[in-house]
Short mmCIF file of C-alpha atoms and ligand atoms in Angstrom, two decimals:
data_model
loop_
_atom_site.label_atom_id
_atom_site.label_comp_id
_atom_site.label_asym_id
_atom_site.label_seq_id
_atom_site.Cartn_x
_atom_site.Cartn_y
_atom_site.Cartn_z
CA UNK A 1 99.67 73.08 117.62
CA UNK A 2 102.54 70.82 117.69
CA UNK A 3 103.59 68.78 120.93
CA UNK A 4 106.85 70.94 120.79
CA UNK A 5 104.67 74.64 120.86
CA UNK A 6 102.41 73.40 123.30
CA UNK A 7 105.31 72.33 125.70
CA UNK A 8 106.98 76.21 124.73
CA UNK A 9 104.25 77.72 125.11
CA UNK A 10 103.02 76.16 128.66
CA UNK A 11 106.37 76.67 129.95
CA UNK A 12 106.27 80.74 129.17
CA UNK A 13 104.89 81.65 132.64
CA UNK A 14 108.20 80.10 134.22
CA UNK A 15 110.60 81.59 131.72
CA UNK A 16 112.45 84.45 134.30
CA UNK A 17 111.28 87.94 133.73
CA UNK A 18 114.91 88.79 133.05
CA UNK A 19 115.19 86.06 130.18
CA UNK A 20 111.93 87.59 128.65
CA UNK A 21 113.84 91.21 128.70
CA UNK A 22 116.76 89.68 127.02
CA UNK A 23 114.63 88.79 124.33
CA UNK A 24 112.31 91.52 124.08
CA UNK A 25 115.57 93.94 123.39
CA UNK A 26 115.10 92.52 120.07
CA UNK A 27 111.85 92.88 119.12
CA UNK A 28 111.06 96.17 121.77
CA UNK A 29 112.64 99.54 121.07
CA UNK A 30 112.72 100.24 125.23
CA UNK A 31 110.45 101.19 127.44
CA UNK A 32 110.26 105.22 126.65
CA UNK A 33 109.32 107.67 123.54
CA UNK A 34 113.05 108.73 123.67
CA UNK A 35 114.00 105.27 123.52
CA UNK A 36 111.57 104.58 120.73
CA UNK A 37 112.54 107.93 118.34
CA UNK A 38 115.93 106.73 118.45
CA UNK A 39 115.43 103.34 117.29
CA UNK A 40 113.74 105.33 114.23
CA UNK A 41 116.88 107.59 113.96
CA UNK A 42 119.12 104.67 113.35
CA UNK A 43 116.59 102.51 110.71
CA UNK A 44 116.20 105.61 108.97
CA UNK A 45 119.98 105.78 108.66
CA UNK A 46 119.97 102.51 107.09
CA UNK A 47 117.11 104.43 104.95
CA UNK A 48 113.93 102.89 106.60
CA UNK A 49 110.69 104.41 107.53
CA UNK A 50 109.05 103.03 111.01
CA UNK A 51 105.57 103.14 112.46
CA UNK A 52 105.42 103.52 116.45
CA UNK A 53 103.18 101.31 118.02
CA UNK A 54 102.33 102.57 122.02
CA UNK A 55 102.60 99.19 124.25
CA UNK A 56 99.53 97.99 126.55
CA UNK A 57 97.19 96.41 124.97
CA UNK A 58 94.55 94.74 127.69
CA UNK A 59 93.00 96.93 129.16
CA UNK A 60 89.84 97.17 131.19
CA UNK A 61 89.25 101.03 132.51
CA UNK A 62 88.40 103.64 131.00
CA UNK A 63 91.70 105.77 132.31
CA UNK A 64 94.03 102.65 130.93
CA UNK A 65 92.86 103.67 127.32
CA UNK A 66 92.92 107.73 128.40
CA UNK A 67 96.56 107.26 129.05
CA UNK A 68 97.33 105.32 125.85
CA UNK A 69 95.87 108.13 123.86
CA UNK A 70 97.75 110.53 126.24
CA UNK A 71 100.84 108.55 125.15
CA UNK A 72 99.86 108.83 121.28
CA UNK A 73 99.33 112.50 121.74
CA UNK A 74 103.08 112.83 123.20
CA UNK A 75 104.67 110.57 120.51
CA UNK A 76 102.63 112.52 117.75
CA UNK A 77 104.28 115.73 118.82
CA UNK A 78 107.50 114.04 119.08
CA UNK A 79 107.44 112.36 115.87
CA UNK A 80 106.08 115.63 113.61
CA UNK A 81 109.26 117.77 115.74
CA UNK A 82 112.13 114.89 114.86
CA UNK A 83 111.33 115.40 110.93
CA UNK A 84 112.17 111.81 110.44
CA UNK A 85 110.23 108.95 108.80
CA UNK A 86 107.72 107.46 110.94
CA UNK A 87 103.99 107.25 111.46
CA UNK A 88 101.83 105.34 113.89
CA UNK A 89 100.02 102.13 114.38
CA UNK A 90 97.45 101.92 116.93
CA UNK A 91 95.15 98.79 118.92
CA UNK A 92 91.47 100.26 118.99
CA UNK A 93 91.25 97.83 121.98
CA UNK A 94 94.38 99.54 123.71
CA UNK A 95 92.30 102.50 123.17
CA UNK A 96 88.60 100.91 124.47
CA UNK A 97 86.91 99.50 121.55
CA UNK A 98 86.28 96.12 124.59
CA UNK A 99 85.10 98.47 126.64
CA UNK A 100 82.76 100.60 124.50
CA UNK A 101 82.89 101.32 121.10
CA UNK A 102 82.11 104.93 121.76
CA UNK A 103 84.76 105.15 124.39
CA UNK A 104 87.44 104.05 121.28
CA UNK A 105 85.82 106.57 118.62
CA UNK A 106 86.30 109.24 121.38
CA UNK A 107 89.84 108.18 121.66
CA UNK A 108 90.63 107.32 117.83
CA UNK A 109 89.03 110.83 117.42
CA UNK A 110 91.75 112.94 119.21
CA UNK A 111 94.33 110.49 117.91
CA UNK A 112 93.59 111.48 114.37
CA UNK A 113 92.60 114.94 114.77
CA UNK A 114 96.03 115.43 116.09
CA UNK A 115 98.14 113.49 113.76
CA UNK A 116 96.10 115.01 111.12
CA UNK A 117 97.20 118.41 112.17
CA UNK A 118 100.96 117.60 112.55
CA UNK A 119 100.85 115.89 109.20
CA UNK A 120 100.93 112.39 110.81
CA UNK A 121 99.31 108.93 109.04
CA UNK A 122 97.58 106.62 111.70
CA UNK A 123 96.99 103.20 111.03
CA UNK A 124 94.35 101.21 113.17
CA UNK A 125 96.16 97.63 113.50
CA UNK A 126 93.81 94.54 113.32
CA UNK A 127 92.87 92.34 116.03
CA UNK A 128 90.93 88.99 116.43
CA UNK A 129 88.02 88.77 114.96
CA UNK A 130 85.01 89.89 117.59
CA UNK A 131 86.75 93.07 116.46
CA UNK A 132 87.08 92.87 112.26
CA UNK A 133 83.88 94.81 111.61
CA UNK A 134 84.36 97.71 113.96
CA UNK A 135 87.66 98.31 113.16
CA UNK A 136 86.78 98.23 109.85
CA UNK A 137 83.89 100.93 110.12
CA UNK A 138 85.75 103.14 112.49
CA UNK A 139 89.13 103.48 110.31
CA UNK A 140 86.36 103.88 107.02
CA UNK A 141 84.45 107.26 109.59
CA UNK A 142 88.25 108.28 110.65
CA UNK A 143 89.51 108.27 107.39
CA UNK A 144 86.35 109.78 105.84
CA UNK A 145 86.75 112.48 108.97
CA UNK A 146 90.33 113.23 108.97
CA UNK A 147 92.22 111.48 105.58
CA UNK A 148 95.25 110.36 107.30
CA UNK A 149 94.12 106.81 108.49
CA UNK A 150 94.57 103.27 107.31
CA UNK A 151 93.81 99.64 108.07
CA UNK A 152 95.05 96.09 108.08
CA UNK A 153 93.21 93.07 106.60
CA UNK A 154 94.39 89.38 107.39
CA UNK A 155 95.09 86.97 104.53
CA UNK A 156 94.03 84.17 107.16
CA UNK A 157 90.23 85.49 107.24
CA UNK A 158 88.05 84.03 104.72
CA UNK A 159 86.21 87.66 104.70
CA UNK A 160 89.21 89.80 103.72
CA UNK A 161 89.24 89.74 99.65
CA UNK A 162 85.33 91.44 99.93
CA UNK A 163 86.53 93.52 102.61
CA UNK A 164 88.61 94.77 100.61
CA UNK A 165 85.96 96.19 98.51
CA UNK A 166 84.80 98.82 100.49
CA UNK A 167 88.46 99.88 101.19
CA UNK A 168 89.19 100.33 97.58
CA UNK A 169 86.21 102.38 97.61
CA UNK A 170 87.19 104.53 100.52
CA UNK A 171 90.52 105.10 98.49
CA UNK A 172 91.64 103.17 101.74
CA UNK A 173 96.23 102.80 102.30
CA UNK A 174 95.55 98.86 103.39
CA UNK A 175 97.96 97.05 105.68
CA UNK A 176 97.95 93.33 104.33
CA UNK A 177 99.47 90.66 106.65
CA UNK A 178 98.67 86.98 107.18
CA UNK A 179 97.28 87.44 110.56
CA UNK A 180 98.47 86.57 114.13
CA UNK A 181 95.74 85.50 116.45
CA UNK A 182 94.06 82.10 116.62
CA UNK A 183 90.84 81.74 114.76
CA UNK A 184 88.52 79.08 113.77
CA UNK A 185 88.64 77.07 110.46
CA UNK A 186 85.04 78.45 110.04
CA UNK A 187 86.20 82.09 109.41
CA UNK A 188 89.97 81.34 108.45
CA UNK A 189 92.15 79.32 106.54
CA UNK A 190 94.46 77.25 108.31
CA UNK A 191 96.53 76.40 105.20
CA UNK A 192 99.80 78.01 104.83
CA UNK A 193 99.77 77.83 100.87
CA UNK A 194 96.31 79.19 100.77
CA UNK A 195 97.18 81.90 103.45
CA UNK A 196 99.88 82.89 101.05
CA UNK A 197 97.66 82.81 97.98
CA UNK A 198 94.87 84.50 99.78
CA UNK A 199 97.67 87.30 100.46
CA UNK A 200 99.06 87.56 97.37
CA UNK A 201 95.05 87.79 95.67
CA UNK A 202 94.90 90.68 98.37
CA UNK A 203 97.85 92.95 97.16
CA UNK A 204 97.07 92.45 93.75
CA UNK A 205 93.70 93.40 94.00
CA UNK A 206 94.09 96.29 96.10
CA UNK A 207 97.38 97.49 94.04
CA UNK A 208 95.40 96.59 90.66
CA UNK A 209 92.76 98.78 91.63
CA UNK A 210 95.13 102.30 92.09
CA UNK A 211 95.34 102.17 95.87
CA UNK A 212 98.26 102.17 97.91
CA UNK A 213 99.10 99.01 99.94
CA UNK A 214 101.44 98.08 103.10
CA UNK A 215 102.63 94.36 102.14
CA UNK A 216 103.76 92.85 105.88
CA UNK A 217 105.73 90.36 105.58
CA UNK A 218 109.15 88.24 106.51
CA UNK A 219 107.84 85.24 104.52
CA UNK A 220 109.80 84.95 100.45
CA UNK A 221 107.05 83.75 98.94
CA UNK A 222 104.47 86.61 100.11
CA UNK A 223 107.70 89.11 98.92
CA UNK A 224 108.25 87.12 95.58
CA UNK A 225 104.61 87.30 94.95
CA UNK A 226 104.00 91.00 95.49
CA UNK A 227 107.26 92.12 93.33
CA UNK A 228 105.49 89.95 90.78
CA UNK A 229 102.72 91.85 91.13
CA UNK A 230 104.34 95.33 91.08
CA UNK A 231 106.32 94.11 88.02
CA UNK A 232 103.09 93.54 86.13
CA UNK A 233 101.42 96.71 87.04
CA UNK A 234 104.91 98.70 86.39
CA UNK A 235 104.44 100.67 89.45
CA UNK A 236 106.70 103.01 90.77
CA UNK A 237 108.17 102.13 94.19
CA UNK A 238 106.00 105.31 95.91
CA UNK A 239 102.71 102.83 94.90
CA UNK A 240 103.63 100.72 98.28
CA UNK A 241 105.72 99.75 100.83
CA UNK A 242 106.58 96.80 102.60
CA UNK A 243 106.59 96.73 106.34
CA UNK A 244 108.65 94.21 108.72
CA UNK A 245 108.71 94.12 112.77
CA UNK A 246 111.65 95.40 114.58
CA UNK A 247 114.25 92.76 115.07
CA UNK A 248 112.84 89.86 112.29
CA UNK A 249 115.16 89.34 109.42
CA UNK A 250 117.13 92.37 109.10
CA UNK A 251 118.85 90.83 106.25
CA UNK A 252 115.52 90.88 104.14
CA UNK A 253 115.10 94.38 105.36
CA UNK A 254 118.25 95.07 103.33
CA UNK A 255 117.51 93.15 100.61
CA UNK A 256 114.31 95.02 100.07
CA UNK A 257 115.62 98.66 100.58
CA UNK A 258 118.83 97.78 98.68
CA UNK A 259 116.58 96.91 95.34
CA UNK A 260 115.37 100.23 95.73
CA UNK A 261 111.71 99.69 97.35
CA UNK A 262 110.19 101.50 100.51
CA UNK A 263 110.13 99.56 104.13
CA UNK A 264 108.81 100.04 106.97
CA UNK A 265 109.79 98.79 110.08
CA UNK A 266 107.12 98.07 112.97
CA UNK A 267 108.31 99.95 116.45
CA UNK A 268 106.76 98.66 119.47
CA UNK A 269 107.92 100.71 122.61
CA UNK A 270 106.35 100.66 126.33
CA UNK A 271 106.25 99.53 129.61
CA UNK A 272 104.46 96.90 128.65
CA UNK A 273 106.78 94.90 126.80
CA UNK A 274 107.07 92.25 129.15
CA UNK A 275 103.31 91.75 128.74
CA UNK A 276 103.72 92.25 125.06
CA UNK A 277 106.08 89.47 124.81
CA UNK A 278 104.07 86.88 126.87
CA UNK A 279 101.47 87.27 124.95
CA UNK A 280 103.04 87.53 121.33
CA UNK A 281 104.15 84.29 122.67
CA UNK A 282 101.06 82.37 123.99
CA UNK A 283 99.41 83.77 120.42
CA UNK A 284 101.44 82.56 117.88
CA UNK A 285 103.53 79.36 119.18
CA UNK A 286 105.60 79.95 116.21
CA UNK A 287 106.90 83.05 117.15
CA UNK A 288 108.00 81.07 120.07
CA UNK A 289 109.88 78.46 118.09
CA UNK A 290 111.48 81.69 116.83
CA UNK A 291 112.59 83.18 120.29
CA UNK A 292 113.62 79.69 121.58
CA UNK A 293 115.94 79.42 118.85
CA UNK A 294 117.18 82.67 119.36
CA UNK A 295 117.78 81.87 123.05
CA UNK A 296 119.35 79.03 122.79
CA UNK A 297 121.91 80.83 120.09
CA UNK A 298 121.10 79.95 116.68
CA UNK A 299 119.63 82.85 116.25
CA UNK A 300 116.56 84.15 113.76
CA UNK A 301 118.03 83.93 109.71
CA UNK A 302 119.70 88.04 109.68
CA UNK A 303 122.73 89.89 109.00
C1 FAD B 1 104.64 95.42 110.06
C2 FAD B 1 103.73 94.33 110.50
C3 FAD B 1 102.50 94.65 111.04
C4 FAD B 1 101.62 93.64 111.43
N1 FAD B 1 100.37 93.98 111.87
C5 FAD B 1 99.50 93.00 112.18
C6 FAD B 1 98.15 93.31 112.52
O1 FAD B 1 97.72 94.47 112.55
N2 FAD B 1 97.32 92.27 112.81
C7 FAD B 1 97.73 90.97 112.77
O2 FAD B 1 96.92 90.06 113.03
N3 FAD B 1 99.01 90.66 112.46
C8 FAD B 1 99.90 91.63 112.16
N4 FAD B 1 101.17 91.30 111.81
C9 FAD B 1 101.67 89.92 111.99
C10 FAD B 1 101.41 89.09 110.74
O3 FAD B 1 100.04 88.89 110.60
C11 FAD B 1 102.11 87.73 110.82
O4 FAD B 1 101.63 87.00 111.91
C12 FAD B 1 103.63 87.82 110.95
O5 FAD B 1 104.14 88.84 110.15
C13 FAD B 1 104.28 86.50 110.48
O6 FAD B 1 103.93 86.22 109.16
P1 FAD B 1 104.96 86.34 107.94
O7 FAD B 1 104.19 86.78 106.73
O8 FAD B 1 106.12 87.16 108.30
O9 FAD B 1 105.36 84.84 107.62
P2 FAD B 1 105.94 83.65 108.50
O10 FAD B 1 105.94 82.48 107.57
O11 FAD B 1 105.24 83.53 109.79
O12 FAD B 1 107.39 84.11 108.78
C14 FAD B 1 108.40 84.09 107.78
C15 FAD B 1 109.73 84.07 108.50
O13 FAD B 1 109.91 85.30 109.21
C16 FAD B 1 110.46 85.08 110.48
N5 FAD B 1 109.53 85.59 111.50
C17 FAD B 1 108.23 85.91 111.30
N6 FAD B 1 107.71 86.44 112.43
C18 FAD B 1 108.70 86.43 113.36
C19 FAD B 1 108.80 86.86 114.71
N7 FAD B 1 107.78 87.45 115.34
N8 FAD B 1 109.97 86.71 115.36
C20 FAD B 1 111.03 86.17 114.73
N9 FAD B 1 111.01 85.77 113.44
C21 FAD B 1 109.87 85.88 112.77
C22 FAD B 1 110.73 83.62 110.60
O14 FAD B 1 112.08 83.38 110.24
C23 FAD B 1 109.81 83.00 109.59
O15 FAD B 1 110.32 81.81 109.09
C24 FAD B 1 102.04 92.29 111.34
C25 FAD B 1 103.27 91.97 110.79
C26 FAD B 1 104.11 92.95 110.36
C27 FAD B 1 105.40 92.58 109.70
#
């Protein structure tokens, strides 16, 4: 971490709540499901599909996680009624896997069984990595269950390329991102050319073998790399999507939908955005390069 993220990201606890909201309105839909379905509305006006990700992520009772999935029930309902474009992403930890694994099954259980019955695909988002493995066998059990579920691997973990194995065997819809959270050079690459590489060896593999893959990503070269890819294995634009976060370069966004491929754009809605944006902070110190800049008026590259 540079001297200039560690000073940025020490100084986040003093930054005024109201400052935080400011810049959360960028990157949160609002604080309620209405709030949340309309921000879908209006990307899938500019012909974008969304995923809704339910805010509130540590938790540490048991009726923290039952009111998450209470949450994901409601927005299930309300996402199958609005007809529009949009599926879900969900934390197993927001729904107990640091509690007890069998608490998050129970959880990830109704989740599916629900979404599954309203037509709705879930997609268990990936966390640091004292959680890798049993995310990993709970989406393979939820997806064997119910169909409708899907994963994320990191590009940053050193593990991902043989994880990805078992998901092509599954028949697995696969997520690939770099990664967010901090993790040791023992189980990830620190490089950003090898990230990059690692990423691009993921989507090929994973689109090479017939299976359908989520390619998250703001970064040109992952993009460039991928539509290589897709050019070389002729695929049609229904083999894939790529998938952004609310409120990062909307400009690519349009780029991307405007040559004709699928995006989707990553929702976040809650209460607990202002927890959600402390900590996206304190995770990634580039991010909060990102939101200073934005602050102080230059703005993220956009529109
Ligand atoms: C849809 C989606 C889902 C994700 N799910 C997960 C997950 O389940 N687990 C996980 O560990 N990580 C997840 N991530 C985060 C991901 O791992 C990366 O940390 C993040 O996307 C930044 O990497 P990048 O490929 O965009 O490249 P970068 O090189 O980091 O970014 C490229 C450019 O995009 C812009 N940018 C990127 N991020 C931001 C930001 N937050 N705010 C403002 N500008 C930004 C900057 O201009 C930057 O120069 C997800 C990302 C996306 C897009």
């Amino acid at each position: 971490m540079s001297l200039f993220d560690r000073l940025v990201v020490s100084s986040i606890p003093f930054i005024p709540r109201v400052l935080v909201h400011r810049i959360a309105r960028r990157y949160v839909a609002g604080e309620t499901l209405d709030d949340a379905i309309a921000t879908v509305r209006s990307l899938a006006a500019e012909g974008a599909m969304s995923t809704l990700d339910v805010l509130g992520e540590s938790v540490t009772r048991a009726e923290q996680t039952e009111a998450a999935r209470d949450e994901y029930l409601r927005a299930i309902d309300a996402m199958a009624k609005s007809g529009l474009p949009v599926n879900t992403s969900v934390k197993p930890t927001a729904l107990g896997l640091s509690i007890d694994p069998d608490l998050a099954r129970r959880n990830l259980t109704d989740i599916c069984r629900k979404a599954a019955e309203r037509g709705i695909f879930v997609r268990l988002d990936m966390e640091d990595s004292p959680y890798t493995e049993k995310t990993l066998r709970l989406a393979l059990d939820l997806k064997a269950e119910f169909g409708n579920v899907g994963v994320v691997l990191q590009a940053y973990l050193r593990r991902s390329l043989s994880d990805l194995d078992r998901l092509v065997a599954a028949g697995m819809n696969v997520r690939i991102c770099k990664g967010i959270y901090r993790e040791s050079r023992e189980i990830a690459w620190k490089d950003h050319d090898v990230i990059v590489r690692n990423f691009a060896a993921l989507v090929d593999k994973h689109l090479a073998a017939g299976c359908y893959a989520a390619i998250a990503t703001h970064d040109e070269a992952c993009v460039q790399n991928a539509l290589a890819t897709i050019d070389r294995l002729k695929l049609p634009p229904s083999a894939y999507e790529f998938q952004m976060l609310l409120g990062v370069d909307p400009l690519l966004r349009r780029i991307l939908l405007g040559s004709g491929h699928r995006l989707r754009v990553y929702v976040p809605y809650g209460r607990d955005w202002y927890a959600y944006s402390t900590r996206r902070l304190k995770e990634n110190p580039s991010i909060s390069r990102h939101i200073l800049n934005a602050t102080l008026g230059f703005g993220p590259k956009s529109s």
